[in-house]
Amino acid sequence: MREICNLERVKIFVGAGEPSGDRILAALLQGLRAKLPEFELRGFGGPLSAARGLDSSAPFHELAVNGISDVLWNFPRLSFVYLRLRRELRRFRPDLVLLVDYPGMNVGLASWARRLGIPVQYVAPPQLWAYRDPARRLARLRRALRGASLQTLFPFEKEFYAPWDGMITSGHFFPVSAETGPRGDRLLLCPGSRRAVLRRNLPRWLNRLSAATRNVAVLVPPYLGDETRRLCRGFSAEVMTDPETAYARAARSLAFPGTITLELFLRGIPTEVWAIVDSLTLWAGRRTLLPPWIALPNLLLGKSVLPEWVGSPGDFSRRPPEMQSPEISPVDLGALREKMGAPQGVDIGVKACLELLGKK
C-alpha cells in the first residue's frame, strides 16, 4: 500500500456495458476512493459509475444489447466503439484495467491490456458453468486473458477456471437482507434492461396479462423510462426506475432472465420467468447452454424453484404461457445463499486492485 500512496496520480481504465455491471463497477469505485488518495478514470460505464467520477467514453444505453440478432444488427457500431476504446486505452496507459462482465467487449479489451503489459482485474468473467462445453470456452479464455486477475461472483465458479495463471478470487455483490418476502400488493414486471429485449417482451406481456394490469408496475433502468411509458399506453401500469422502491411494493413478479431473477429470489418475492427471444438466439442457446433452465436461481440450485417459459415471438403467439402462483421455500432460499457465499465482492475486488497496483 505504501508504494501506491507514493504515486502522485493513479490511472485506472474501467469498463461496464450494462446496468448490472454498472452497479458492481460503481460499488468498486466507491471502495477504491476510500483507499486511494486520488485516481484518474477513463473508460465506459453507466449513470451509477458516472456518479463515482467516470465520464464514459461510450454511450451506455447503446452498449446494452442482447441476443445474436441484436448483436448482428449493432455489430458495425459496436466494432467502432471497441476500436475507439482500444485506442483510448493505449493512449491513456493506465496503471490498472478494471472490467466487469460484458464479455463481448471486455474480453477483447482485457487481452489488449495484457499485450500492453497492463494489469487487469476482471470481475464477473464469463460463467463457464452455464455451458454444455466449458472446457472449450476455457481454452479460448486462457489465451485471451492470460495473466489477468479474475473475480468470479460465486465460490464454485473458481473450479471451472482452474488452473489459472493469474490471481483468482470470488465474492458477489448481491445484498442479502434479513427481511425477505413480499411486502406490497403489485405485480412487478421486469422486462429486461436492453432496448431490444424490452420491445420484444413488454408489449406481449401486457397484452397477455391485460386482465391483471390494474395493479401492475414495470421496473426498467432510467434510460428506458420514456420508451417504457410509451409502450404502456393503454394499460394502467406504473413505470418505475428505482429497484428498491419497486421491490418494496411487489407482491409477486414476472421477469426476463438475468441477475434480476436472483435479486427477486433473495428478497423472497415469488417470481415467474418469461423470455421471448429471437429465433436465432433461441436456436443457439439450445445448442450451447446447459439445459434445462435459464433463470439464475434454477441454474444455481440445479432444480426448478422458479417457473420458466422461453420461446420465440411465434411460440408466444401460438402457445402463450399461463401465469402461475410460485412460492419460495425458506429451505431453497437458505441453500441458495450458501451456494453464493458471502457478499464480500467490494472488499475482495478492492483488495485485488490494490495488490495489482502495488505489483506494478
Coordinates of C-alpha atoms in Angstrom, one line a residue:
M1 CA 0.0 0.0 0.0
R2 CA 3.0 2.3 0.7
E3 CA 4.0 2.1 -3.0
I4 CA 0.5 3.0 -4.1
C5 CA 0.3 6.0 -1.9
N6 CA 3.6 7.3 -3.2
L7 CA 2.2 7.5 -6.7
E8 CA 1.1 11.1 -7.5
R9 CA -1.8 10.0 -9.5
V10 CA -3.1 6.5 -10.2
K11 CA -4.7 6.0 -13.6
I12 CA -7.5 3.3 -14.0
F13 CA -9.3 2.3 -17.1
V14 CA -12.7 0.7 -16.4
G15 CA -15.5 -0.9 -18.4
A16 CA -19.1 -2.0 -17.7
G17 CA -21.7 -2.2 -20.5
E18 CA -25.0 -3.0 -18.8
P19 CA -26.9 -1.9 -15.7
S20 CA -25.9 -4.9 -13.5
G21 CA -22.2 -4.4 -14.3
D22 CA -22.6 -0.6 -13.7
R23 CA -23.8 -1.3 -10.2
I24 CA -20.8 -3.5 -9.5
L25 CA -18.4 -1.0 -11.0
A26 CA -19.8 1.9 -9.1
A27 CA -19.5 -0.1 -5.8
L28 CA -15.9 -0.9 -6.6
L29 CA -15.1 2.7 -7.5
Q30 CA -16.6 3.8 -4.2
G31 CA -14.4 1.3 -2.4
L32 CA -11.3 2.4 -4.2
R33 CA -12.0 6.1 -3.4
A34 CA -11.8 5.2 0.3
K35 CA -8.3 3.6 -0.2
L36 CA -6.6 5.6 -2.8
P37 CA -5.8 9.3 -2.3
E38 CA -6.6 10.1 -5.9
F39 CA -7.0 8.4 -9.2
E40 CA -7.9 9.4 -12.8
L41 CA -10.6 7.4 -14.6
R42 CA -11.2 6.6 -18.2
G43 CA -13.4 4.0 -19.9
F44 CA -17.1 3.3 -20.2
G45 CA -19.9 2.7 -17.8
G46 CA -23.4 3.9 -16.8
P47 CA -25.0 6.5 -14.6
L48 CA -24.0 4.9 -11.3
S49 CA -20.3 4.9 -12.3
A50 CA -20.7 8.5 -13.6
A51 CA -21.8 9.4 -10.0
R52 CA -18.5 8.0 -8.9
G53 CA -16.4 10.2 -11.2
L54 CA -16.4 8.4 -14.6
D55 CA -17.0 10.4 -17.7
S56 CA -18.0 7.5 -20.0
S57 CA -16.3 7.3 -23.4
A58 CA -19.2 5.4 -24.9
P59 CA -23.0 5.9 -24.8
F60 CA -24.1 3.4 -22.2
H61 CA -27.6 2.9 -23.5
E62 CA -26.3 1.9 -26.9
L63 CA -24.0 -0.8 -25.5
A64 CA -26.6 -2.9 -23.8
V65 CA -27.5 -5.5 -26.4
N66 CA -28.9 -9.0 -26.0
G67 CA -29.2 -11.9 -28.4
I68 CA -27.5 -12.8 -31.6
S69 CA -29.8 -10.8 -33.9
D70 CA -29.4 -7.7 -31.7
V71 CA -25.6 -8.1 -31.7
L72 CA -25.5 -8.6 -35.5
W73 CA -27.8 -5.6 -36.1
N74 CA -25.5 -3.4 -34.0
F75 CA -22.2 -5.0 -35.0
P76 CA -20.8 -2.1 -37.1
R77 CA -21.4 0.4 -34.3
L78 CA -20.1 -1.9 -31.5
S79 CA -17.0 -2.6 -33.5
F80 CA -16.3 1.1 -34.0
V81 CA -16.8 1.6 -30.2
Y82 CA -14.4 -1.3 -29.4
L83 CA -11.7 0.0 -31.7
R84 CA -12.0 3.5 -30.2
L85 CA -11.8 2.1 -26.7
R86 CA -8.7 0.2 -27.6
R87 CA -7.1 3.4 -28.9
E88 CA -8.1 5.3 -25.8
L89 CA -6.7 2.6 -23.5
R90 CA -3.3 2.7 -25.4
R91 CA -3.1 6.5 -25.2
F92 CA -4.2 6.6 -21.6
R93 CA -1.6 4.0 -20.5
P94 CA -3.4 3.2 -17.2
D95 CA -1.9 1.6 -14.1
L96 CA -4.8 -0.8 -13.9
V97 CA -7.7 -2.0 -16.1
L98 CA -10.9 -2.9 -14.2
L99 CA -13.6 -4.6 -16.2
V100 CA -17.0 -6.0 -15.2
D101 CA -18.9 -8.7 -17.1
Y102 CA -19.9 -7.7 -20.7
P103 CA -17.6 -10.3 -22.3
G104 CA -18.4 -9.3 -25.9
M105 CA -16.4 -6.1 -25.3
N106 CA -14.4 -6.7 -22.2
V107 CA -12.6 -10.0 -23.1
G108 CA -11.0 -8.2 -26.1
L109 CA -10.1 -5.1 -24.0
A110 CA -8.6 -7.3 -21.3
S111 CA -6.5 -9.2 -23.9
W112 CA -5.3 -5.9 -25.4
A113 CA -4.4 -4.5 -22.0
R114 CA -2.3 -7.7 -21.2
R115 CA -0.5 -7.3 -24.5
L116 CA 0.4 -3.8 -23.4
G117 CA 1.7 -5.1 -20.1
I118 CA -1.1 -3.5 -18.0
P119 CA -2.5 -5.5 -15.1
V120 CA -6.2 -6.5 -15.4
Q121 CA -8.8 -7.1 -12.8
Y122 CA -11.8 -8.8 -14.5
V123 CA -14.9 -9.1 -12.2
A124 CA -17.7 -11.5 -13.2
P125 CA -15.9 -13.2 -16.1
P126 CA -17.9 -15.5 -18.4
Q127 CA -19.9 -18.1 -16.5
L128 CA -18.4 -21.3 -17.8
W129 CA -20.6 -23.4 -15.6
A130 CA -23.7 -22.4 -17.6
Y131 CA -22.4 -24.0 -20.9
R132 CA -22.5 -27.5 -22.2
D133 CA -18.8 -27.5 -23.1
P134 CA -17.0 -25.3 -20.6
A135 CA -13.6 -26.7 -21.4
R136 CA -13.6 -25.4 -24.9
R137 CA -14.6 -21.9 -23.8
L138 CA -11.9 -22.0 -21.1
A139 CA -9.2 -22.8 -23.6
R140 CA -10.2 -19.6 -25.6
L141 CA -10.3 -17.5 -22.4
R142 CA -6.9 -18.7 -21.2
R143 CA -5.4 -17.5 -24.5
A144 CA -7.3 -14.1 -24.3
L145 CA -6.9 -13.4 -20.6
R146 CA -3.5 -14.9 -19.8
G147 CA -2.2 -13.4 -16.6
A148 CA -5.4 -11.4 -15.8
S149 CA -6.8 -11.4 -12.2
L150 CA -10.3 -12.9 -12.1
Q151 CA -13.0 -12.4 -9.6
T152 CA -15.9 -14.8 -10.0
L153 CA -19.1 -14.0 -8.2
F154 CA -19.6 -17.4 -6.6
P155 CA -17.1 -19.7 -5.0
F156 CA -17.9 -22.8 -7.0
E157 CA -17.1 -20.9 -10.3
K158 CA -13.4 -20.8 -9.4
E159 CA -13.0 -24.6 -10.1
F160 CA -14.1 -24.1 -13.7
Y161 CA -11.2 -21.7 -14.3
A162 CA -8.6 -23.9 -12.6
P163 CA -5.7 -24.0 -13.2
W164 CA -5.3 -20.2 -13.9
D165 CA -2.0 -18.4 -14.4
G166 CA -3.2 -15.3 -12.6
M167 CA -4.9 -14.4 -9.3
I168 CA -8.4 -15.8 -8.9
T169 CA -10.9 -14.8 -6.1
S170 CA -14.6 -14.9 -5.6
G171 CA -17.2 -12.6 -4.0
H172 CA -20.6 -11.4 -5.0
F173 CA -22.3 -8.0 -4.8
F174 CA -25.9 -9.0 -4.1
P175 CA -27.4 -7.6 -1.0
V176 CA -28.6 -10.3 1.4
S177 CA -31.3 -8.7 3.6
A178 CA -32.5 -10.2 6.8
E179 CA -36.0 -9.1 5.9
T180 CA -37.4 -11.2 3.0
G181 CA -40.8 -11.8 1.5
P182 CA -43.3 -9.8 -0.5
R183 CA -44.4 -6.6 1.3
G184 CA -46.6 -4.9 -1.4
D185 CA -49.6 -5.7 -3.4
R186 CA -48.4 -5.2 -7.0
L187 CA -47.4 -7.5 -9.9
L188 CA -44.0 -6.3 -10.8
L189 CA -42.9 -6.7 -14.4
C190 CA -39.1 -6.7 -15.0
P191 CA -38.8 -6.9 -18.8
G192 CA -35.1 -6.5 -19.1
S193 CA -32.5 -3.8 -19.3
R194 CA -31.9 -3.8 -23.0
R195 CA -34.0 -1.9 -25.5
A196 CA -34.5 -4.8 -27.9
V197 CA -35.5 -7.1 -25.1
L198 CA -37.9 -4.5 -23.7
R199 CA -39.6 -4.0 -27.1
R200 CA -39.9 -7.7 -27.8
N201 CA -41.2 -8.7 -24.4
L202 CA -43.2 -5.9 -22.6
P203 CA -46.0 -5.3 -25.2
R204 CA -46.7 -9.1 -25.4
W205 CA -46.6 -9.5 -21.7
L206 CA -49.1 -6.6 -21.2
N207 CA -51.4 -8.0 -23.8
R208 CA -51.3 -11.4 -22.2
L209 CA -51.9 -10.0 -18.8
S210 CA -54.5 -7.4 -19.8
A211 CA -57.0 -8.7 -17.2
A212 CA -54.4 -8.3 -14.4
T213 CA -53.0 -4.9 -15.3
R214 CA -54.9 -2.9 -12.8
N215 CA -52.2 -3.1 -10.1
V216 CA -49.1 -3.5 -12.2
A217 CA -45.7 -1.8 -12.0
V218 CA -42.9 -2.1 -14.6
L219 CA -39.3 -1.8 -13.5
V220 CA -36.7 -0.6 -16.0
P221 CA -33.4 1.3 -16.0
P222 CA -33.8 5.1 -16.1
Y223 CA -32.7 5.4 -19.7
L224 CA -35.6 3.2 -20.8
G225 CA -38.2 5.0 -18.8
D226 CA -39.7 7.2 -21.5
E227 CA -39.9 4.3 -24.0
T228 CA -41.5 2.1 -21.4
R229 CA -44.1 4.7 -20.7
R230 CA -44.9 4.8 -24.4
L231 CA -45.2 1.0 -24.6
C232 CA -47.5 1.1 -21.5
R233 CA -50.0 3.5 -23.1
G234 CA -53.5 2.0 -22.8
F235 CA -52.5 -0.1 -19.8
S236 CA -52.8 1.0 -16.2
A237 CA -49.2 0.2 -15.4
E238 CA -46.9 2.4 -13.4
V239 CA -43.3 2.7 -14.7
M240 CA -40.6 2.6 -12.0
T241 CA -36.9 3.1 -12.3
D242 CA -35.8 2.7 -8.6
P243 CA -35.3 -1.0 -7.8
E244 CA -35.6 -0.8 -4.0
T245 CA -38.9 1.1 -4.2
A246 CA -40.3 -1.4 -6.8
Y247 CA -39.3 -4.4 -4.7
A248 CA -40.9 -2.9 -1.6
R249 CA -44.2 -2.6 -3.4
A250 CA -44.2 -6.0 -5.1
A251 CA -46.3 -9.0 -4.1
R252 CA -45.0 -11.1 -7.0
S253 CA -43.1 -10.6 -10.1
L254 CA -42.7 -11.6 -13.8
A255 CA -39.1 -11.2 -15.0
F256 CA -36.9 -11.7 -18.0
P257 CA -33.9 -13.9 -17.1
G258 CA -30.8 -12.2 -15.7
T259 CA -29.4 -11.1 -12.4
I260 CA -32.8 -9.6 -11.6
T261 CA -34.2 -13.1 -11.0
L262 CA -31.6 -13.6 -8.3
E263 CA -32.3 -10.3 -6.7
L264 CA -36.0 -11.0 -6.6
F265 CA -35.5 -14.5 -5.2
L266 CA -33.1 -13.3 -2.5
R267 CA -35.8 -10.9 -1.3
G268 CA -38.4 -13.7 -1.2
I269 CA -40.6 -12.2 -3.9
P270 CA -42.4 -15.1 -5.8
T271 CA -41.2 -14.8 -9.4
E272 CA -42.1 -16.3 -12.7
V273 CA -39.6 -16.1 -15.6
W274 CA -40.7 -15.5 -19.2
A275 CA -38.2 -15.0 -22.1
I276 CA -39.3 -14.1 -25.6
V277 CA -36.1 -14.2 -27.7
D278 CA -35.4 -14.0 -31.4
S279 CA -35.3 -17.4 -33.2
L280 CA -31.6 -17.3 -33.9
T281 CA -30.7 -16.8 -30.2
L282 CA -33.2 -19.5 -29.2
W283 CA -31.5 -22.0 -31.6
A284 CA -28.0 -21.1 -30.4
G285 CA -28.9 -21.2 -26.8
R286 CA -30.4 -24.7 -27.0
R287 CA -27.2 -25.9 -28.6
T288 CA -24.7 -24.2 -26.3
L289 CA -26.2 -23.6 -22.9
L290 CA -26.6 -26.2 -20.1
P291 CA -30.3 -27.3 -20.1
P292 CA -32.9 -27.1 -18.9
W293 CA -33.0 -23.8 -17.1
I294 CA -32.4 -20.1 -17.8
A295 CA -33.2 -18.4 -14.5
L296 CA -30.2 -17.9 -12.2
P297 CA -31.8 -19.4 -9.1
N298 CA -32.8 -22.5 -11.0
L299 CA -29.3 -22.8 -12.5
L300 CA -27.5 -22.3 -9.2
L301 CA -29.7 -24.8 -7.3
G302 CA -29.9 -27.3 -10.1
K303 CA -33.7 -27.6 -9.9
S304 CA -36.8 -25.6 -10.8
V305 CA -37.6 -23.2 -8.0
L306 CA -38.9 -20.5 -10.3
P307 CA -41.4 -21.4 -13.1
E308 CA -39.9 -20.7 -16.6
W309 CA -41.1 -20.2 -20.2
V310 CA -38.7 -19.5 -23.1
G311 CA -39.5 -19.3 -26.8
S312 CA -39.7 -17.1 -29.9
P313 CA -42.4 -14.4 -30.6
G314 CA -44.1 -17.0 -32.7
D315 CA -44.1 -19.6 -29.9
F316 CA -45.6 -17.0 -27.6
S317 CA -48.4 -16.2 -30.1
R318 CA -49.2 -19.9 -30.7
R319 CA -48.7 -21.3 -27.1
P320 CA -48.7 -18.4 -24.6
P321 CA -47.7 -19.3 -21.1
E322 CA -50.1 -19.0 -18.2
M323 CA -49.3 -17.0 -15.0
Q324 CA -48.7 -19.3 -12.1
S325 CA -48.5 -18.8 -8.4
P326 CA -44.9 -19.7 -7.4
E327 CA -43.8 -19.8 -3.8
I328 CA -40.3 -19.5 -2.4
S329 CA -39.2 -22.1 0.1
P330 CA -37.1 -20.9 3.1
V331 CA -35.0 -24.1 2.6
D332 CA -34.3 -23.2 -1.0
L333 CA -33.5 -19.6 -0.1
G334 CA -31.0 -20.8 2.6
A335 CA -29.4 -23.3 0.1
L336 CA -29.0 -20.5 -2.5
R337 CA -27.4 -18.2 0.0
E338 CA -24.9 -20.9 1.0
K339 CA -24.2 -21.7 -2.7
M340 CA -23.5 -18.0 -3.4
G341 CA -21.1 -17.5 -0.5
A342 CA -20.6 -14.2 1.4
P343 CA -21.5 -10.9 -0.2
Q344 CA -17.9 -9.5 0.1
G345 CA -17.5 -8.6 -3.6
V346 CA -16.5 -5.0 -2.9
D347 CA -13.8 -5.8 -0.3
I348 CA -12.4 -8.6 -2.3
G349 CA -12.3 -6.6 -5.5
V350 CA -10.7 -3.5 -4.0
K351 CA -8.1 -5.7 -2.3
A352 CA -7.2 -7.4 -5.6
C353 CA -7.0 -4.0 -7.4
L354 CA -4.6 -2.6 -4.7
E355 CA -2.4 -5.7 -5.0
L356 CA -2.2 -5.3 -8.7
L357 CA -1.3 -1.6 -8.4
G358 CA 1.3 -2.5 -5.7
K359 CA 3.0 -5.0 -8.0
K360 CA 3.1 -2.5 -10.9

